[in-house]
Amino acid sequence: SANTVLGSAAALAAKSSRSNDEGDFSEPMTNRSIFNAGEVIFDPASQRRPLKVLFLSADTGGGHRASAESLANQFQIHYPGTTYDLLDIWTLDGVWPYRTLVDSYKHLSATPSHWRFLYHLSNTRPWEIMVDVHSIFMCEKKIRKRIASYDPDVVVSVHPAMQLAPIKALRKLSKEKGKHIPFYTVVTDLASGHTTWFQKKTEKMYLASERLYRLARRRGGTPKENIVMTGLPIRHDFAVQAEELGDRTSPAGLRYQMSVRKELGLDANKPMILLMGGGEGVGSLSTITNEIYAALVRDGVDATICVVCGRNDKLKNELAERDWDAVLRGEHRPKKKGIFARFRHRRSRTVQDALDHRKDVGDGDHGQGNVDVVGLGFVTRMAEYMVAADILVSKAGPGTIAEAAAVGLPVMLTSFLPGQEAGNVDFVLEGGFGDFSDDPVEIGEEVSTWLRDPELMKSMSAKARETGHPNAASEIVLDIGSRTQTWMALNDEKSLP
């Protein structure tokens, strides 16, 4: 009832969410929105109202949309009847250069040197102030009108470029309508964050790591009472699979993994390496596949390599027709990169110790490994494939890393976008559940070494699970939902004669 929610309304305005100076993840949220000092806004399922949710996002990489859709799914689960829309304010209502955001991203992300230059140039306080002043002056009225046309109960931004201008627009719109429409920020980066993410005036900001917490406090001056520590919102399938799988190294976990492999049509008794390069099947997937295949066969490791080709049908067909004997003979093999390439990122101590030990003890005599290579198109059952896998080989996308950690899957990172994804590499290394190399030869050698070291695999899997937050989307939605329900009740009370 409204009275139940209104009874804790003061807490909404005065109390902070579960947050502190260290960015504490220790206390999971339940079906209540938790506040400091034990204050609770009770939000029982029987009293929840449907919501009209407006997400602010743009197709600059798949992570923003994926996060919005994972949150939208949770809103519809926890608040039946909820409707949502995704709005790109800059493409529709921005002036130049903001309206070119999506096209510019596609060009720049394909040219890392250009991306690096612009990212670091724009990731400064003077640039942020200039863009904020200009965009608000030129676009705020149009943005306000656009948001008003959706008549939302709540606005959730999942994009760094959609913060201060829509916050200003929403405050003016709230005054015009005589009701409060809350604005929340869900940061969809994992460990590196552009300065535009971090605003003082967002009502709550949901962060996935202590690295981001420190950035928000230092660079954005975001009040600690406005910060909520969660994980990165990922697809609901991962929460379901994480619960079914449990500890993947336990007898029950191994049995479940084998059953999923059978369901996917894979050899249940072979370890599986899942190789990804993004939604379009980009990156040096073909070369990395060759090197992993050659290393496994040479080291006597039986395995399946599943290559997610995405929309790259050419690569999928090439893998099906490839002469793997020629691969073993070393035809078209790339040169191993120089020693200085290895110093771009420090290796996890756990991984380095294991590699050193394997080098010291050697492998003894063994025959050739029996390795299958399976080319996959655009995968819709990614959670199941990650459960079936023993190692993920992928670029350092935040969502991919968060999904792997949710199911305790060790990660071998092969590339990253400068600036934006660099911190994700350190996140994995410091977490002790993976490594980074952009050298295909070294990637193949290391993946083979991991599979021959059960203790290392068990350690990395445990550390991945410790890092993972499979229920982050649900927790974020329950917190946002209960706050929004409170504001709706307050607005209803205010409108009474």
CSV table of N, CA and C in Angstrom, one decimal, residues 172-315:
chain,number,residue,atom,x,y,z
A,172,LYS,N,14.0,19.7,-14.8
A,172,LYS,CA,13.1,20.7,-15.2
A,172,LYS,C,11.7,20.1,-15.6
A,173,LEU,N,11.8,18.9,-16.2
A,173,LEU,CA,10.5,18.2,-16.5
A,173,LEU,C,9.7,17.8,-15.3
A,174,SER,N,10.4,17.4,-14.2
A,174,SER,CA,9.8,17.1,-12.9
A,174,SER,C,9.1,18.3,-12.4
A,175,LYS,N,9.7,19.5,-12.5
A,175,LYS,CA,9.0,20.7,-12.0
A,175,LYS,C,7.8,21.1,-12.8
A,176,GLU,N,8.0,20.9,-14.2
A,176,GLU,CA,6.8,21.2,-15.0
A,176,GLU,C,5.6,20.3,-14.8
A,177,LYS,N,5.9,19.0,-14.5
A,177,LYS,CA,4.8,18.1,-14.3
A,177,LYS,C,4.3,18.0,-12.9
A,178,GLY,N,5.1,18.6,-12.0
A,178,GLY,CA,4.7,18.6,-10.5
A,178,GLY,C,4.8,17.2,-9.9
A,179,LYS,N,5.7,16.4,-10.5
A,179,LYS,CA,6.0,15.1,-9.9
A,179,LYS,C,7.5,14.8,-10.1
A,180,HIS,N,8.0,14.0,-9.2
A,180,HIS,CA,9.4,13.7,-9.3
A,180,HIS,C,9.6,12.4,-10.1
A,181,ILE,N,10.5,12.5,-11.1
A,181,ILE,CA,10.9,11.4,-12.0
A,181,ILE,C,12.3,11.1,-11.7
A,182,PRO,N,12.6,10.0,-11.0
A,182,PRO,CA,14.0,9.7,-10.6
A,182,PRO,C,14.9,9.3,-11.8
A,183,PHE,N,16.2,9.6,-11.6
A,183,PHE,CA,17.2,9.3,-12.6
A,183,PHE,C,18.3,8.5,-11.9
A,184,TYR,N,18.6,7.3,-12.5
A,184,TYR,CA,19.7,6.4,-12.0
A,184,TYR,C,20.7,6.1,-13.1
A,185,THR,N,21.9,5.9,-12.6
A,185,THR,CA,23.0,5.6,-13.6
A,185,THR,C,23.5,4.2,-13.2
A,186,VAL,N,23.5,3.3,-14.2
A,186,VAL,CA,24.1,2.0,-14.1
A,186,VAL,C,25.3,1.9,-15.0
A,187,VAL,N,26.5,2.0,-14.4
A,187,VAL,CA,27.7,2.0,-15.1
A,187,VAL,C,28.0,0.6,-15.7
A,188,THR,N,28.1,0.6,-17.0
A,188,THR,CA,28.3,-0.7,-17.7
A,188,THR,C,29.7,-1.0,-18.1
A,189,ASP,N,30.6,-0.3,-17.5
A,189,ASP,CA,32.0,-0.7,-17.6
A,189,ASP,C,32.4,-1.4,-16.3
A,190,LEU,N,33.5,-2.2,-16.4
A,190,LEU,CA,33.8,-3.1,-15.3
A,190,LEU,C,34.9,-2.5,-14.4
A,191,ALA,N,36.0,-2.0,-15.0
A,191,ALA,CA,37.1,-1.5,-14.1
A,191,ALA,C,37.7,-0.2,-14.6
A,192,SER,N,37.5,0.2,-15.9
A,192,SER,CA,37.9,1.5,-16.4
A,192,SER,C,36.6,2.2,-16.7
A,193,GLY,N,36.6,3.5,-16.4
A,193,GLY,CA,35.4,4.3,-16.6
A,193,GLY,C,35.7,5.7,-17.1
A,194,HIS,N,35.1,6.1,-18.2
A,194,HIS,CA,35.3,7.5,-18.7
A,194,HIS,C,34.7,8.5,-17.7
A,195,THR,N,35.4,9.7,-17.6
A,195,THR,CA,35.0,10.7,-16.6
A,195,THR,C,33.5,11.1,-16.7
A,196,THR,N,32.9,11.0,-17.9
A,196,THR,CA,31.6,11.5,-18.1
A,196,THR,C,30.6,10.6,-17.3
A,197,TRP,N,31.0,9.4,-17.0
A,197,TRP,CA,30.1,8.5,-16.2
A,197,TRP,C,29.7,9.1,-14.9
A,198,PHE,N,30.6,9.8,-14.2
A,198,PHE,CA,30.6,10.0,-12.8
A,198,PHE,C,30.1,11.4,-12.5
A,199,GLN,N,28.8,11.5,-12.1
A,199,GLN,CA,28.2,12.8,-11.8
A,199,GLN,C,27.7,12.9,-10.4
A,200,LYS,N,27.7,14.1,-9.9
A,200,LYS,CA,27.3,14.4,-8.5
A,200,LYS,C,25.8,14.3,-8.3
A,201,LYS,N,25.1,14.6,-9.4
A,201,LYS,CA,23.6,14.8,-9.3
A,201,LYS,C,22.8,13.6,-9.7
A,202,THR,N,23.4,12.5,-10.1
A,202,THR,CA,22.5,11.3,-10.3
A,202,THR,C,22.0,10.8,-8.9
A,203,GLU,N,20.8,10.3,-8.9
A,203,GLU,CA,20.2,10.0,-7.6
A,203,GLU,C,20.9,8.7,-7.0
A,204,LYS,N,21.2,7.7,-7.8
A,204,LYS,CA,22.0,6.6,-7.4
A,204,LYS,C,22.8,6.1,-8.6
A,205,MET,N,24.0,5.7,-8.3
A,205,MET,CA,24.9,5.2,-9.3
A,205,MET,C,25.3,3.8,-8.9
A,206,TYR,N,25.2,2.8,-9.8
A,206,TYR,CA,25.4,1.4,-9.5
A,206,TYR,C,26.7,1.0,-10.2
A,207,LEU,N,27.7,0.5,-9.4
A,207,LEU,CA,29.0,0.3,-9.8
A,207,LEU,C,29.4,-1.2,-9.6
A,208,ALA,N,30.3,-1.7,-10.5
A,208,ALA,CA,30.6,-3.1,-10.5
A,208,ALA,C,31.9,-3.5,-9.8
A,209,SER,N,32.7,-2.5,-9.4
A,209,SER,CA,34.0,-2.8,-8.9
A,209,SER,C,34.5,-1.7,-8.0
A,210,GLU,N,35.5,-2.0,-7.1
A,210,GLU,CA,36.1,-1.0,-6.2
A,210,GLU,C,36.9,0.0,-7.1
A,211,ARG,N,37.5,-0.4,-8.2
A,211,ARG,CA,38.2,0.5,-9.1
A,211,ARG,C,37.2,1.6,-9.5
A,212,LEU,N,36.0,1.3,-9.9
A,212,LEU,CA,35.1,2.3,-10.4
A,212,LEU,C,34.6,3.2,-9.2
A,213,TYR,N,34.5,2.6,-8.0
A,213,TYR,CA,34.1,3.3,-6.8
A,213,TYR,C,35.1,4.4,-6.6
A,214,ARG,N,36.4,4.1,-6.7
A,214,ARG,CA,37.4,5.1,-6.4
A,214,ARG,C,37.4,6.2,-7.5
A,215,LEU,N,37.2,5.8,-8.8
A,215,LEU,CA,37.1,6.8,-9.8
A,215,LEU,C,35.9,7.7,-9.6
A,216,ALA,N,34.8,7.1,-9.2
A,216,ALA,CA,33.6,8.0,-9.0
A,216,ALA,C,33.8,9.0,-7.9
A,217,ARG,N,34.4,8.6,-6.8
A,217,ARG,CA,34.7,9.5,-5.7
A,217,ARG,C,35.7,10.5,-6.1
A,218,ARG,N,36.8,10.1,-6.8
A,218,ARG,CA,37.9,11.0,-7.1
A,218,ARG,C,37.6,11.9,-8.2
A,219,ARG,N,37.1,11.3,-9.3
A,219,ARG,CA,37.0,12.1,-10.6
A,219,ARG,C,35.6,12.8,-10.7
A,220,GLY,N,34.6,12.1,-10.2
A,220,GLY,CA,33.3,12.7,-10.3
A,220,GLY,C,32.8,13.5,-9.1
A,221,GLY,N,33.5,13.2,-8.0
A,221,GLY,CA,33.0,13.8,-6.7
A,221,GLY,C,31.6,13.3,-6.4
A,222,THR,N,31.3,12.1,-6.9
A,222,THR,CA,30.0,11.5,-6.6
A,222,THR,C,29.9,11.2,-5.1
A,223,PRO,N,28.9,11.7,-4.4
A,223,PRO,CA,28.8,11.4,-3.0
A,223,PRO,C,28.7,10.0,-2.7
A,224,LYS,N,29.3,9.5,-1.6
A,224,LYS,CA,29.3,8.1,-1.3
A,224,LYS,C,27.9,7.6,-1.0
A,225,GLU,N,27.0,8.4,-0.5
A,225,GLU,CA,25.7,8.0,-0.2
A,225,GLU,C,24.9,7.8,-1.5
A,226,ASN,N,25.4,8.2,-2.7
A,226,ASN,CA,24.7,8.0,-4.0
A,226,ASN,C,25.3,6.8,-4.7
A,227,ILE,N,26.2,6.1,-4.1
A,227,ILE,CA,26.8,5.0,-4.8
A,227,ILE,C,26.3,3.7,-4.2
A,228,VAL,N,25.9,2.8,-5.1
A,228,VAL,CA,25.5,1.4,-4.7
A,228,VAL,C,26.5,0.4,-5.4
A,229,MET,N,27.1,-0.4,-4.6
A,229,MET,CA,28.0,-1.4,-5.1
A,229,MET,C,27.2,-2.7,-5.4
A,230,THR,N,27.3,-3.0,-6.7
A,230,THR,CA,26.7,-4.3,-7.2
A,230,THR,C,27.7,-4.9,-8.1
A,231,GLY,N,27.2,-5.8,-9.0
A,231,GLY,CA,28.1,-6.3,-10.0
A,231,GLY,C,27.6,-5.7,-11.3
A,232,LEU,N,28.2,-6.1,-12.4
A,232,LEU,CA,27.7,-5.7,-13.7
A,232,LEU,C,26.4,-6.4,-14.1
A,233,PRO,N,25.4,-5.7,-14.6
A,233,PRO,CA,24.2,-6.5,-15.0
A,233,PRO,C,24.4,-7.3,-16.2
A,234,ILE,N,24.2,-8.6,-16.1
A,234,ILE,CA,24.3,-9.6,-17.2
A,234,ILE,C,23.0,-10.3,-17.4
A,235,ARG,N,23.0,-11.1,-18.4
A,235,ARG,CA,21.8,-11.8,-18.8
A,235,ARG,C,21.3,-12.8,-17.7
A,236,HIS,N,20.0,-12.9,-17.6
A,236,HIS,CA,19.3,-13.7,-16.6
A,236,HIS,C,19.8,-15.2,-16.7
A,237,ASP,N,20.0,-15.6,-17.9
A,237,ASP,CA,20.5,-17.0,-18.2
A,237,ASP,C,21.7,-17.3,-17.3
A,238,PHE,N,22.5,-16.4,-17.1
A,238,PHE,CA,23.8,-16.7,-16.3
A,238,PHE,C,23.5,-16.9,-14.9
A,239,ALA,N,22.5,-16.2,-14.3
A,239,ALA,CA,22.1,-16.4,-13.0
A,239,ALA,C,21.5,-17.8,-12.8
A,240,VAL,N,20.7,-18.2,-13.8
A,240,VAL,CA,20.1,-19.6,-13.8
A,240,VAL,C,21.2,-20.6,-13.9
A,241,GLN,N,22.1,-20.4,-14.8
A,241,GLN,CA,23.1,-21.4,-15.0
A,241,GLN,C,24.1,-21.5,-13.8
A,242,ALA,N,24.4,-20.3,-13.3
A,242,ALA,CA,25.3,-20.3,-12.1
A,242,ALA,C,24.8,-21.1,-10.9
A,243,GLU,N,23.5,-20.9,-10.7
A,243,GLU,CA,22.8,-21.7,-9.6
A,243,GLU,C,22.8,-23.2,-9.9
A,244,GLU,N,22.6,-23.6,-11.2
A,244,GLU,CA,22.6,-25.0,-11.5
A,244,GLU,C,24.0,-25.6,-11.4
A,245,LEU,N,25.0,-24.8,-11.9
A,245,LEU,CA,26.3,-25.3,-11.9
A,245,LEU,C,27.0,-25.4,-10.6
A,246,GLY,N,26.8,-24.3,-9.8
A,246,GLY,CA,27.6,-24.2,-8.5
A,246,GLY,C,29.1,-24.2,-8.8
A,247,ASP,N,29.8,-24.9,-8.0
A,247,ASP,CA,31.3,-25.0,-8.2
A,247,ASP,C,31.6,-26.0,-9.3
A,248,ARG,N,32.1,-25.4,-10.4
A,248,ARG,CA,32.3,-26.3,-11.6
A,248,ARG,C,33.3,-27.3,-11.4
A,249,THR,N,34.2,-27.2,-10.4
A,249,THR,CA,35.2,-28.2,-10.1
A,249,THR,C,34.8,-29.3,-9.2
A,250,SER,N,33.6,-29.2,-8.6
A,250,SER,CA,33.0,-30.2,-7.7
A,250,SER,C,32.5,-31.4,-8.5
A,251,PRO,N,32.3,-32.5,-7.9
A,251,PRO,CA,31.7,-33.7,-8.7
A,251,PRO,C,30.3,-33.3,-9.3
A,252,ALA,N,29.5,-32.6,-8.5
A,252,ALA,CA,28.2,-32.2,-9.0
A,252,ALA,C,28.3,-31.2,-10.2
A,253,GLY,N,29.2,-30.3,-10.0
A,253,GLY,CA,29.5,-29.3,-11.1
A,253,GLY,C,30.0,-29.9,-12.4
A,254,LEU,N,30.9,-30.9,-12.2
A,254,LEU,CA,31.4,-31.6,-13.4
A,254,LEU,C,30.3,-32.4,-14.1
A,255,ARG,N,29.4,-33.0,-13.3
A,255,ARG,CA,28.3,-33.8,-13.9
A,255,ARG,C,27.4,-32.9,-14.7
A,256,TYR,N,27.1,-31.7,-14.1
A,256,TYR,CA,26.2,-30.8,-14.8
A,256,TYR,C,26.9,-30.2,-16.1
A,257,GLN,N,28.2,-29.9,-16.0
A,257,GLN,CA,28.9,-29.5,-17.2
A,257,GLN,C,28.8,-30.5,-18.3
A,258,MET,N,29.0,-31.8,-17.9
A,258,MET,CA,29.0,-32.8,-19.0
A,258,MET,C,27.6,-32.9,-19.6
A,259,SER,N,26.5,-32.8,-18.8
A,259,SER,CA,25.2,-32.8,-19.3
A,259,SER,C,24.9,-31.7,-20.2
A,260,VAL,N,25.5,-30.5,-20.0
A,260,VAL,CA,25.3,-29.4,-20.9
A,260,VAL,C,26.0,-29.6,-22.2
A,261,ARG,N,27.2,-30.1,-22.1
A,261,ARG,CA,28.0,-30.4,-23.3
A,261,ARG,C,27.2,-31.4,-24.2
A,262,LYS,N,26.6,-32.4,-23.6
A,262,LYS,CA,25.8,-33.4,-24.4
A,262,LYS,C,24.6,-32.6,-25.0
A,263,GLU,N,24.0,-31.8,-24.3
A,263,GLU,CA,22.8,-31.0,-24.8
A,263,GLU,C,23.2,-30.1,-26.0
A,264,LEU,N,24.4,-29.6,-26.0
A,264,LEU,CA,24.9,-28.8,-27.0
A,264,LEU,C,25.5,-29.6,-28.2
A,265,GLY,N,25.5,-30.9,-28.1
A,265,GLY,CA,26.1,-31.7,-29.1
A,265,GLY,C,27.6,-31.8,-29.2
A,266,LEU,N,28.2,-31.6,-28.0
A,266,LEU,CA,29.7,-31.6,-27.9
A,266,LEU,C,30.1,-32.9,-27.2
A,267,ASP,N,31.4,-33.3,-27.4
A,267,ASP,CA,31.9,-34.4,-26.7
A,267,ASP,C,32.0,-34.1,-25.2
A,268,ALA,N,31.2,-34.9,-24.4
A,268,ALA,CA,31.1,-34.6,-23.0
A,268,ALA,C,32.4,-34.8,-22.2
A,269,ASN,N,33.2,-35.7,-22.8
A,269,ASN,CA,34.4,-36.1,-22.0
A,269,ASN,C,35.7,-35.3,-22.3
A,270,LYS,N,35.6,-34.4,-23.3
A,270,LYS,CA,36.7,-33.5,-23.7
A,270,LYS,C,36.6,-32.2,-23.0
A,271,PRO,N,37.7,-31.6,-22.5
A,271,PRO,CA,37.6,-30.2,-22.1
A,271,PRO,C,37.3,-29.3,-23.3
A,272,MET,N,36.7,-28.2,-23.1
A,272,MET,CA,36.3,-27.3,-24.2
A,272,MET,C,36.9,-25.9,-24.0
A,273,ILE,N,37.4,-25.4,-25.1
A,273,ILE,CA,37.9,-24.0,-25.1
A,273,ILE,C,36.9,-23.2,-25.9
A,274,LEU,N,36.3,-22.1,-25.4
A,274,LEU,CA,35.4,-21.2,-26.1
A,274,LEU,C,36.2,-20.0,-26.5
A,275,LEU,N,36.2,-19.8,-27.8
A,275,LEU,CA,37.0,-18.7,-28.4
A,275,LEU,C,36.0,-17.7,-29.0
A,276,MET,N,36.1,-16.4,-28.6
A,276,MET,CA,35.2,-15.4,-29.0
A,276,MET,C,36.0,-14.2,-29.5
A,277,GLY,N,35.3,-13.4,-30.4
A,277,GLY,CA,36.0,-12.1,-30.8
A,277,GLY,C,35.0,-11.0,-31.0
A,278,GLY,N,33.8,-11.1,-30.4
A,278,GLY,CA,32.8,-10.0,-30.5
A,278,GLY,C,31.7,-10.5,-31.4
A,279,GLY,N,30.6,-9.7,-31.4
A,279,GLY,CA,29.4,-10.1,-32.1
A,279,GLY,C,29.6,-10.2,-33.6
A,280,GLU,N,30.6,-9.6,-34.2
A,280,GLU,CA,30.8,-9.7,-35.6
A,280,GLU,C,31.8,-10.8,-35.9
A,281,GLY,N,32.3,-11.5,-34.9
A,281,GLY,CA,33.4,-12.5,-35.2
A,281,GLY,C,34.7,-11.8,-35.7
A,282,VAL,N,35.0,-10.7,-35.1
A,282,VAL,CA,36.2,-9.9,-35.5
A,282,VAL,C,37.4,-10.4,-34.7
A,283,GLY,N,38.6,-9.7,-35.0
A,283,GLY,CA,39.8,-10.1,-34.3
A,283,GLY,C,40.5,-11.1,-35.1
A,284,SER,N,41.7,-11.5,-34.5
A,284,SER,CA,42.5,-12.6,-35.2
A,284,SER,C,42.1,-13.9,-34.7
A,285,LEU,N,40.8,-14.2,-34.8
A,285,LEU,CA,40.2,-15.5,-34.4
A,285,LEU,C,40.8,-16.7,-35.2
A,286,SER,N,41.0,-16.5,-36.5
A,286,SER,CA,41.5,-17.6,-37.3
A,286,SER,C,42.9,-18.0,-36.8
A,287,THR,N,43.8,-17.0,-36.7
A,287,THR,CA,45.2,-17.3,-36.3
A,287,THR,C,45.2,-17.9,-34.9
A,288,ILE,N,44.5,-17.3,-34.0
A,288,ILE,CA,44.5,-17.8,-32.6
A,288,ILE,C,43.9,-19.3,-32.5
A,289,THR,N,42.9,-19.5,-33.3
A,289,THR,CA,42.4,-20.9,-33.4
A,289,THR,C,43.5,-21.9,-33.9
A,290,ASN,N,44.2,-21.5,-34.9
A,290,ASN,CA,45.3,-22.4,-35.4
A,290,ASN,C,46.3,-22.7,-34.3
A,291,GLU,N,46.7,-21.6,-33.6
A,291,GLU,CA,47.8,-21.8,-32.6
A,291,GLU,C,47.3,-22.6,-31.4
A,292,ILE,N,46.1,-22.4,-31.0
A,292,ILE,CA,45.5,-23.3,-29.9
A,292,ILE,C,45.4,-24.7,-30.3
A,293,TYR,N,44.9,-24.9,-31.5
A,293,TYR,CA,44.8,-26.3,-32.1
A,293,TYR,C,46.2,-26.9,-32.1
A,294,ALA,N,47.2,-26.3,-32.7
A,294,ALA,CA,48.5,-26.8,-32.8
A,294,ALA,C,49.2,-27.1,-31.4
A,295,ALA,N,49.0,-26.2,-30.5
A,295,ALA,CA,49.6,-26.5,-29.1
A,295,ALA,C,48.9,-27.6,-28.4
A,296,LEU,N,47.6,-27.8,-28.6
A,296,LEU,CA,46.9,-28.9,-27.9
A,296,LEU,C,47.3,-30.2,-28.5
A,297,VAL,N,47.4,-30.3,-29.8
A,297,VAL,CA,47.7,-31.5,-30.5
A,297,VAL,C,49.2,-31.9,-30.1
A,298,ARG,N,50.0,-30.9,-30.2
A,298,ARG,CA,51.5,-31.2,-29.9
A,298,ARG,C,51.7,-31.6,-28.5
A,299,ASP,N,50.9,-31.1,-27.5
A,299,ASP,CA,51.1,-31.4,-26.1
A,299,ASP,C,50.3,-32.6,-25.7
A,300,GLY,N,49.6,-33.3,-26.6
A,300,GLY,CA,48.8,-34.5,-26.3
A,300,GLY,C,47.5,-34.2,-25.5
A,301,VAL,N,46.9,-33.1,-25.7
A,301,VAL,CA,45.7,-32.7,-25.0
A,301,VAL,C,44.5,-32.9,-25.9
A,302,ASP,N,43.6,-33.8,-25.5
A,302,ASP,CA,42.3,-34.0,-26.2
A,302,ASP,C,41.4,-32.9,-25.8
A,303,ALA,N,40.8,-32.2,-26.7
A,303,ALA,CA,39.9,-31.1,-26.4
A,303,ALA,C,39.0,-30.7,-27.6
A,304,THR,N,38.0,-29.9,-27.3
A,304,THR,CA,37.2,-29.3,-28.3
A,304,THR,C,37.4,-27.8,-28.3
A,305,ILE,N,37.6,-27.2,-29.5
A,305,ILE,CA,37.6,-25.7,-29.6
A,305,ILE,C,36.4,-25.3,-30.3
A,306,CYS,N,35.6,-24.5,-29.6
A,306,CYS,CA,34.4,-23.9,-30.1
A,306,CYS,C,34.7,-22.4,-30.5
A,307,VAL,N,34.5,-22.0,-31.7
A,307,VAL,CA,34.9,-20.7,-32.2
A,307,VAL,C,33.6,-20.0,-32.5
A,308,VAL,N,33.3,-18.9,-31.8
A,308,VAL,CA,32.1,-18.1,-32.0
A,308,VAL,C,32.4,-17.1,-33.1
A,309,CYS,N,31.9,-17.4,-34.3
A,309,CYS,CA,32.2,-16.6,-35.5
A,309,CYS,C,31.2,-15.5,-35.7
A,310,GLY,N,30.2,-15.4,-34.9
A,310,GLY,CA,29.2,-14.4,-35.1
A,310,GLY,C,28.6,-14.4,-36.5
A,311,ARG,N,28.6,-13.2,-37.0
A,311,ARG,CA,28.0,-13.0,-38.4
A,311,ARG,C,29.1,-13.3,-39.5
A,312,ASN,N,30.3,-13.7,-39.1
A,312,ASN,CA,31.4,-13.9,-40.0
A,312,ASN,C,31.2,-15.3,-40.6
A,313,ASP,N,30.3,-15.5,-41.6
A,313,ASP,CA,30.1,-16.8,-42.2
A,313,ASP,C,31.3,-17.3,-42.9
A,314,LYS,N,32.1,-16.4,-43.5
A,314,LYS,CA,33.3,-16.7,-44.2
A,314,LYS,C,34.3,-17.5,-43.3
A,315,LEU,N,34.5,-17.0,-42.1
A,315,LEU,CA,35.4,-17.7,-41.1
A,315,LEU,C,34.8,-19.0,-40.7
